Short mmCIF file of C-alpha atoms in Angstrom, two decimals:
data_model
loop_
_atom_site.label_atom_id
_atom_site.label_comp_id
_atom_site.label_asym_id
_atom_site.label_seq_id
_atom_site.Cartn_x
_atom_site.Cartn_y
_atom_site.Cartn_z
CA MET A 1 4.34 16.28 49.02
CA ALA A 2 5.59 14.04 46.98
CA THR A 3 2.32 12.23 44.50
CA VAL A 4 2.58 8.68 44.92
CA CYS A 5 0.92 6.62 41.80
CA ASP A 6 -1.13 4.00 43.18
CA SER A 7 -1.67 0.59 41.36
CA LEU A 8 -4.92 -0.55 42.80
CA LEU A 9 -7.94 -2.38 41.21
CA SER A 10 -10.89 -0.57 40.96
CA LYS A 11 -13.38 -2.96 38.18
CA GLU A 12 -13.90 -6.42 38.77
CA ILE A 13 -12.38 -8.69 36.26
CA GLY A 14 -16.29 -10.67 34.37
CA VAL A 15 -17.65 -12.13 31.09
CA ASN A 16 -19.27 -10.13 29.17
CA CYS A 17 -21.78 -12.79 28.23
CA SER A 18 -24.14 -10.42 26.65
CA ASP A 19 -21.68 -8.94 23.85
CA PRO A 20 -19.31 -11.09 23.42
CA LEU A 21 -15.39 -10.14 22.89
CA VAL A 22 -14.51 -11.31 19.28
CA ALA A 23 -11.05 -11.95 18.25
CA GLY A 24 -9.06 -9.34 15.27
CA LEU A 25 -9.28 -6.28 13.41
CA GLU A 26 -10.82 -4.97 10.81
CA PRO A 27 -8.63 -4.32 7.51
CA ASN A 28 -8.85 -1.20 6.64
CA GLY A 29 -6.81 1.17 9.27
CA VAL A 30 -5.03 4.12 8.87
CA ILE A 31 -1.29 5.52 10.13
CA VAL A 32 -0.49 8.91 10.47
CA ASN A 33 3.22 10.27 11.01
CA ARG A 34 3.27 11.78 14.59
CA SER A 35 5.30 14.46 14.12
CA GLN A 36 2.31 15.90 12.04
CA VAL A 37 -0.43 15.23 14.96
CA ASP A 38 -0.83 18.61 16.50
CA PHE A 39 -1.14 17.17 20.46
CA ALA A 40 -1.52 20.64 21.41
CA ALA A 41 -5.60 20.45 19.56
CA CYS A 42 -6.26 17.05 21.33
CA THR A 43 -8.40 15.57 23.75
CA ILE A 44 -8.53 13.21 26.21
CA ASN A 45 -10.83 12.59 28.54
CA SER A 46 -11.28 14.49 31.70
CA ASP A 47 -12.86 10.96 33.54
CA ARG A 48 -10.81 8.51 30.95
CA ASP A 49 -6.87 9.10 30.33
CA ASN A 50 -6.38 6.75 27.78
CA VAL A 51 -9.54 7.69 25.37
CA VAL A 52 -8.18 10.70 23.31
CA GLU A 53 -11.49 12.44 22.19
CA SER A 54 -10.30 14.89 19.38
CA PHE A 55 -7.21 13.36 17.31
CA VAL A 56 -6.17 16.49 15.74
CA LEU A 57 -3.36 16.56 12.89
CA GLU A 58 -1.55 19.82 11.57
CA THR A 59 -2.59 22.47 9.15
CA GLY A 60 -1.97 20.73 5.41
CA ALA A 61 -1.37 17.34 7.52
CA LYS A 62 -3.25 13.61 6.38
CA GLY A 63 -3.60 10.60 7.06
CA TYR A 64 -3.27 7.27 5.34
CA ALA A 65 -4.70 4.70 4.64
CA VAL A 66 -3.96 1.03 5.75
CA ALA A 67 -5.74 -1.74 3.29
CA GLN A 68 -4.51 -5.60 4.38
CA GLN A 69 -6.23 -8.39 2.66
CA GLY A 70 -7.15 -12.08 3.71
CA SER A 71 -8.82 -12.82 6.71
CA SER A 72 -6.41 -12.08 9.50
CA PRO A 73 -5.81 -8.57 8.53
CA PHE A 74 -2.81 -7.17 11.08
CA THR A 75 -1.79 -10.23 12.07
CA GLY A 76 0.55 -10.03 14.90
CA THR A 77 -0.27 -7.21 16.15
CA GLN A 78 -0.70 -7.16 20.21
CA VAL A 79 0.18 -5.57 23.13
CA ALA A 80 2.76 -6.46 25.77
CA LEU A 81 3.79 -5.77 28.90
CA GLU A 82 7.73 -5.31 29.54
CA VAL A 83 8.70 -5.87 33.08
CA GLY A 84 11.08 -3.10 34.20
CA THR A 85 13.24 -1.85 37.23
CA TYR A 86 10.84 0.45 38.77
CA ARG A 87 7.79 0.67 36.68
CA ASN A 88 7.07 -1.87 34.09
CA THR A 89 5.13 -0.52 30.81
CA PHE A 90 4.07 -2.19 27.55
CA THR A 91 5.44 -2.19 24.31
CA ASN A 92 2.89 -2.17 20.81
CA THR A 93 3.26 -3.97 18.62
CA VAL A 94 2.04 -3.36 14.69
CA SER A 95 2.42 -5.67 11.73
CA LEU A 96 0.97 -4.46 7.78
CA VAL A 97 1.83 -6.23 4.63
CA VAL A 98 2.59 -3.80 2.17
CA PHE A 99 1.82 -5.56 -0.60
CA ASP A 100 2.75 -4.15 -3.71
CA ASN A 101 6.67 -3.78 -4.64
CA ASP A 102 7.84 -0.51 -7.54
CA PRO A 103 9.92 1.87 -7.41
CA ASP A 104 7.20 4.65 -5.89
CA VAL A 105 6.10 1.78 -3.11
CA CYS A 106 10.27 1.45 -1.96
CA ARG A 107 10.78 5.65 -2.29
CA GLU A 108 7.53 6.93 -0.94
CA ILE A 109 6.38 3.69 1.51
CA ILE A 110 8.79 1.55 2.66
CA ASP A 111 11.94 3.25 3.68
CA LYS A 112 9.24 6.40 4.98
CA LEU A 113 8.22 3.31 7.27
CA ALA A 114 12.12 2.49 7.58
CA ASN A 115 13.07 5.48 10.34
CA GLY A 116 10.21 7.68 11.00
CA GLU A 117 7.32 7.44 13.48
CA PHE A 118 4.21 6.95 13.28
CA ILE A 119 0.78 6.73 14.84
CA VAL A 120 -2.36 3.88 13.93
CA ILE A 121 -5.08 3.68 14.40
CA LEU A 122 -6.97 0.24 13.62
CA GLU A 123 -10.68 -0.77 14.24
CA ASN A 124 -11.27 -3.74 16.36
CA LYS A 125 -13.62 -6.19 15.37
CA TYR A 126 -15.42 -6.40 18.82
CA LYS A 127 -16.73 -2.20 19.17
CA GLY A 128 -18.25 -3.25 22.13
CA LEU A 129 -21.92 -1.98 20.75
CA ASN A 130 -23.94 -3.25 23.56
CA LYS A 131 -23.00 -1.71 26.24
CA GLU A 132 -25.00 0.94 28.30
CA ASP A 133 -23.04 3.24 28.51
CA ASN A 134 -19.94 4.58 26.54
CA LYS A 135 -21.26 2.48 22.88
CA GLY A 136 -18.54 1.79 20.77
CA ASP A 137 -15.42 2.85 22.35
CA ALA A 138 -13.71 -0.33 22.06
CA ALA A 139 -13.86 0.21 18.25
CA PHE A 140 -11.01 2.08 17.66
CA GLN A 141 -7.56 1.74 19.23
CA ILE A 142 -4.42 3.60 18.94
CA PHE A 143 -1.08 2.28 18.31
CA GLY A 144 2.54 4.38 18.90
CA TRP A 145 0.27 7.78 21.32
CA TYR A 146 2.93 7.32 23.57
CA GLN A 147 6.68 6.68 21.84
CA GLY A 148 5.37 6.95 18.33
CA LEU A 149 5.45 3.41 16.56
CA VAL A 150 8.90 2.74 14.80
CA ALA A 151 9.71 -0.36 11.80
CA SER A 152 11.82 -2.84 13.73
CA GLU A 153 11.52 -5.50 11.50
CA ILE A 154 10.78 -5.05 7.35
CA THR A 155 11.26 -7.92 4.82
CA ASN A 156 10.70 -8.80 1.10
CA GLU A 157 11.12 -12.75 0.88
CA LYS A 158 10.20 -13.00 -2.64
CA TYR A 159 8.80 -16.13 -2.32
CA SER A 160 6.30 -16.44 0.05
CA GLU A 161 3.04 -17.62 0.08
CA ASP A 162 1.27 -15.62 3.29
CA THR A 163 2.96 -11.52 1.65
CA ASP A 164 2.58 -13.45 -2.21
CA GLY A 165 6.00 -11.63 -2.58
CA GLY A 166 5.19 -7.84 -0.61
CA TRP A 167 6.83 -6.49 2.41
CA LEU A 168 5.98 -7.43 5.67
CA VAL A 169 6.75 -4.51 8.00
CA THR A 170 6.37 -4.97 11.95
CA LEU A 171 6.51 -1.53 13.83
CA GLU A 172 7.01 -0.92 17.85
CA GLU A 173 5.81 1.06 20.13
CA THR A 174 8.38 0.17 23.29
CA LYS A 175 7.78 1.24 27.04
CA SER A 176 3.91 2.95 26.76
CA PRO A 177 2.54 3.59 30.20
CA LYS A 178 -1.09 2.76 29.37
CA SER A 179 -1.79 -1.33 28.24
CA GLY A 180 -4.14 0.66 25.33
CA MET A 181 -5.46 4.12 23.95
CA PHE A 182 -8.84 3.98 21.92
CA LEU A 183 -10.25 7.13 19.72
CA TYR A 184 -13.82 7.33 20.91
CA ASN A 185 -16.03 10.99 20.95
CA SER A 186 -19.56 10.57 21.66
CA ASP A 187 -21.22 7.37 19.74
CA TYR A 188 -19.61 4.95 16.79
CA ASP A 189 -20.80 7.18 14.09
CA THR A 190 -19.49 10.51 15.31
CA THR A 191 -16.00 8.25 15.88
CA LYS A 192 -15.85 6.79 12.50
CA SER A 193 -15.90 10.43 11.11
CA ILE A 194 -13.19 11.52 13.18
CA VAL A 195 -11.15 8.63 11.59
CA ASP A 196 -12.39 9.42 8.38
CA SER A 197 -11.87 12.77 8.33
CA LEU A 198 -7.86 11.89 8.63
CA THR A 199 -7.54 10.50 5.62
CA ALA A 200 -9.74 12.26 3.55
CA MET B 1 -7.11 18.75 -0.54
CA THR B 2 -6.40 20.74 -3.51
CA ARG B 3 -8.00 20.27 -6.65
CA ASP B 4 -5.50 18.56 -8.72
CA ASP B 5 -5.24 16.56 -5.75
CA ILE B 6 -9.07 15.08 -6.70
CA LEU B 7 -8.28 14.42 -10.30
CA ASN B 8 -4.79 12.71 -10.06
CA GLU B 9 -6.82 10.90 -7.60
CA LEU B 10 -9.47 10.52 -9.74
CA ARG B 11 -7.08 9.71 -12.81
CA GLY B 12 -5.93 6.74 -10.90
CA MET B 13 -8.51 5.22 -9.56
CA ALA B 14 -10.15 5.20 -13.07
CA ALA B 15 -6.81 3.78 -14.86
CA ASP B 16 -6.78 0.19 -12.05
CA PHE B 17 -10.48 0.58 -10.68
CA THR B 18 -10.88 -2.60 -8.61
CA PRO B 19 -14.60 -1.97 -6.32
CA SER B 20 -13.00 -3.11 -3.00
CA SER B 21 -14.46 -1.63 0.66
CA PHE B 22 -11.81 0.77 0.80
CA VAL B 23 -12.16 2.59 -2.64
CA LYS B 24 -15.94 2.36 -2.18
CA ARG B 25 -15.78 4.64 0.30
CA ARG B 26 -13.15 7.04 -0.64
CA ILE B 27 -15.11 7.21 -3.94
CA GLU B 28 -18.13 8.46 -1.46
CA GLN B 29 -15.82 10.69 -0.03
CA LEU B 30 -14.66 12.23 -3.20
CA HIS B 31 -18.34 12.90 -4.05
CA LEU B 32 -19.46 14.37 -1.24
CA GLN B 33 -16.03 16.93 -1.56
CA VAL B 34 -17.10 17.44 -5.28
CA PHE B 35 -20.31 17.88 -5.86
CA GLY B 36 -21.47 18.25 -1.77
CA ARG B 37 -23.56 15.67 -1.74
CA VAL B 38 -23.78 12.26 -0.32
CA PHE B 39 -23.37 9.35 -2.88
CA THR B 40 -26.36 7.10 -3.19
CA PRO B 41 -25.19 3.92 -4.72
CA THR B 42 -27.37 2.00 -7.16
CA THR B 43 -28.19 -1.78 -8.12
CA CYS B 44 -25.79 -0.92 -11.04
CA ARG B 45 -22.41 -2.78 -11.07
CA ASN B 46 -21.06 0.28 -12.31
CA CYS B 47 -22.12 3.34 -10.10
CA TYR B 48 -19.21 3.63 -8.27
CA HIS B 49 -16.88 3.61 -11.67
CA ASP B 50 -20.11 5.99 -13.40
CA ALA B 51 -19.06 8.10 -10.40
CA ILE B 52 -15.46 8.33 -11.14
CA MET B 53 -16.26 9.43 -14.51
CA LEU B 54 -18.33 12.27 -13.46
CA MET B 55 -16.36 13.69 -10.88
CA TYR B 56 -13.56 13.30 -12.85
CA ASN B 57 -14.86 15.80 -16.01
CA HIS B 58 -16.59 17.71 -13.22
CA LEU B 59 -13.40 18.95 -12.57
CA LYS B 60 -11.72 18.80 -15.87
CA LYS B 61 -13.95 20.59 -17.33
CA ASN B 62 -12.79 23.34 -13.84
CA LEU B 63 -16.67 23.54 -12.94
CA PRO B 64 -16.78 24.24 -9.57
CA MET B 65 -15.74 21.84 -6.49
CA ALA B 66 -18.43 22.08 -4.13
CA GLN B 67 -16.22 22.63 -1.43
CA GLU B 68 -13.85 24.93 -2.32
CA LYS B 69 -15.03 25.88 0.61
CA GLU B 70 -13.72 29.20 2.81
CA PHE B 71 -13.29 27.82 6.46
CA ILE B 72 -11.72 24.05 6.54
CA LEU B 73 -11.12 21.80 9.25
CA LYS B 74 -7.91 20.88 9.89
CA ARG B 75 -8.28 16.74 9.78
CA GLY B 76 -9.62 14.90 12.61
CA ALA B 77 -10.83 17.85 14.34
CA LEU B 78 -15.04 17.76 15.04
CA ILE B 79 -16.79 20.40 16.41
CA GLN B 80 -20.57 20.55 17.42
CA PRO B 81 -21.93 24.03 17.22
CA VAL B 82 -24.90 23.34 19.18
CA PHE B 83 -25.17 21.28 22.27
CA GLY B 84 -26.19 17.82 21.79
CA GLY B 85 -26.38 18.19 18.21
CA LYS B 86 -24.69 17.08 14.76
CA TYR B 87 -21.15 17.10 14.65
CA TYR B 88 -19.01 17.90 11.68
CA SER B 89 -15.91 16.75 10.52
CA SER B 90 -13.50 18.07 7.60
CA LEU B 91 -15.64 16.63 4.92
CA THR B 92 -18.94 17.70 6.34
CA ILE B 93 -18.68 21.49 7.68
CA THR B 94 -20.26 23.77 5.45
CA ASP B 95 -19.46 28.11 5.66
CA ASP B 96 -22.33 29.05 6.97
CA VAL B 97 -21.90 26.80 9.95
CA ALA B 98 -18.00 27.12 10.23
CA ARG B 99 -18.46 31.49 10.47
CA THR B 100 -21.62 30.90 13.01
CA TYR B 101 -19.47 28.34 15.17
CA LEU B 102 -15.90 30.49 14.81
CA GLN B 103 -18.34 33.98 15.89
CA ARG B 104 -19.51 31.72 18.77
CA HIS B 105 -16.52 30.36 20.00
CA PRO B 106 -13.00 31.83 18.77
CA GLU B 107 -11.24 30.52 21.07
CA ASP B 108 -11.49 27.53 18.48
CA LYS B 109 -9.07 29.49 15.75
CA HIS B 110 -6.87 26.63 16.49
CA LEU B 111 -9.21 23.88 15.01
CA PHE B 112 -8.96 25.55 11.64
CA GLU B 113 -5.86 25.50 8.63
CA LYS B 114 -8.18 27.32 6.55
CA MET B 115 -10.86 30.74 7.71
CA GLY B 116 -12.42 33.33 5.80
CA SER B 117 -13.88 36.55 7.20
CA LEU B 118 -16.21 35.86 9.87
CA ASP B 119 -17.75 39.16 9.08
CA ALA B 120 -19.73 38.06 5.88
CA PRO B 121 -23.52 38.10 5.72
CA VAL B 122 -24.54 34.95 7.37
CA VAL B 123 -27.02 33.38 4.28
CA ALA B 124 -28.12 29.81 6.43
CA ALA B 125 -27.80 29.81 10.22
CA ALA B 126 -26.37 26.65 11.18
CA PRO B 127 -29.26 24.02 11.93
CA VAL B 128 -30.80 23.77 15.21
CA GLU B 129 -30.58 20.18 16.19
CA PRO B 130 -31.68 19.84 19.95
CA GLN B 131 -32.52 16.21 19.93
CA ALA B 132 -31.47 14.79 16.71
CA VAL B 133 -27.94 13.01 16.24
CA GLU B 134 -25.84 12.03 13.08
CA GLY B 135 -26.73 8.27 12.51
CA SER B 136 -29.73 8.51 14.14
CA VAL B 137 -33.13 8.15 12.64
CA VAL B 138 -36.29 9.83 14.16
CA ALA B 139 -38.94 8.09 12.54
CA ALA B 140 -41.95 10.66 10.96
CA PRO B 141 -45.36 10.11 11.47
CA VAL B 142 -47.30 8.55 8.99
CA GLU B 143 -50.87 9.43 7.85
CA GLU B 144 -53.14 6.47 7.25
CA THR B 145 -53.89 6.74 4.39
CA PRO B 146 -57.73 4.77 3.93
CA VAL B 147 -57.27 1.37 2.16
CA VAL B 148 -59.94 1.00 -1.19
CA LYS B 149 -60.03 -2.66 -1.66
CA LYS B 150 -60.51 -3.69 -5.99
CA THR B 151 -63.12 -5.59 -6.10
CA THR B 152 -63.69 -7.49 -9.17
CA LYS B 153 -66.67 -8.89 -10.76
CA ARG B 154 -67.01 -12.08 -12.44
CA LYS B 155 -68.44 -12.59 -14.77
CA ALA B 156 -70.96 -15.47 -15.20
CA LYS B 157 -70.39 -17.98 -18.63
CA ARG B 158 -73.29 -18.65 -20.24
#
């Protein structure tokens, strides 16, 4: 018998008064080549299928830190609904600035970003540390888990006051079936140690 | 990371040192890899730059790195040898912990990039911490010490 996926709401839509939502992202993130993720070793929480409990890379592969400057790092990063014919999905957009420009940057970063497929892990300013259960599970959000992020815009505007002549890169994942994927294992510190180990 | 990778990274950091939070965190990670102990920043302004030079000189002299390990976890992988106890990542795991863990959980071999011999004698067993979780602070009982009051006698002025 065919399975029917229902879309029934299962939680109240309230306002968190004790731990109010905070906008924005921390200035440091991690980018990994999607093809170097060991998906067989990654695990998803059995109760919450949008929580990745372990995010493991292939042998020898590593993630690369993404450092941003300014008061609103990763400006333009967002998740938006995409209406489909039979099913609605989400488009994840990650915007970042490469504050550098030389032959090595162009060859090793920009050219690769232009054609590769990536997963980016960003840290929300709102971490949910005051929750009763799963404290800190809102901290680390994964973009590109399902389809991978690919470049949709890369510009190097020489007189840009925003980027100081750096590269503005927009990565996009379309047709993601879930509105948000999070990295979380046990607590905030343990999850942070996963993120730290990706780039070490 | 190999010794040469770390040397190159340290060389780059020393040449263009900017004490950003990102660079500081990276220095702390490298310190753990090279010396095997957590870096403790002091109030000195140059302590991070000094740490770079210490690590660079150490590796340049071909002295052994603390974490030239037999067992290397894949990046991102976490293991928990004792249920409810401390988690170990590729940055914090030791050979002894890895060996003990793999003897109990051979099915998790796929989480390791490099594996040494499981039969090597285990020098120290994996720490058993049924309650302690990394990051938690357990206050040790503090013994009360008797307070001795200093009394000063004023000399009477004549």
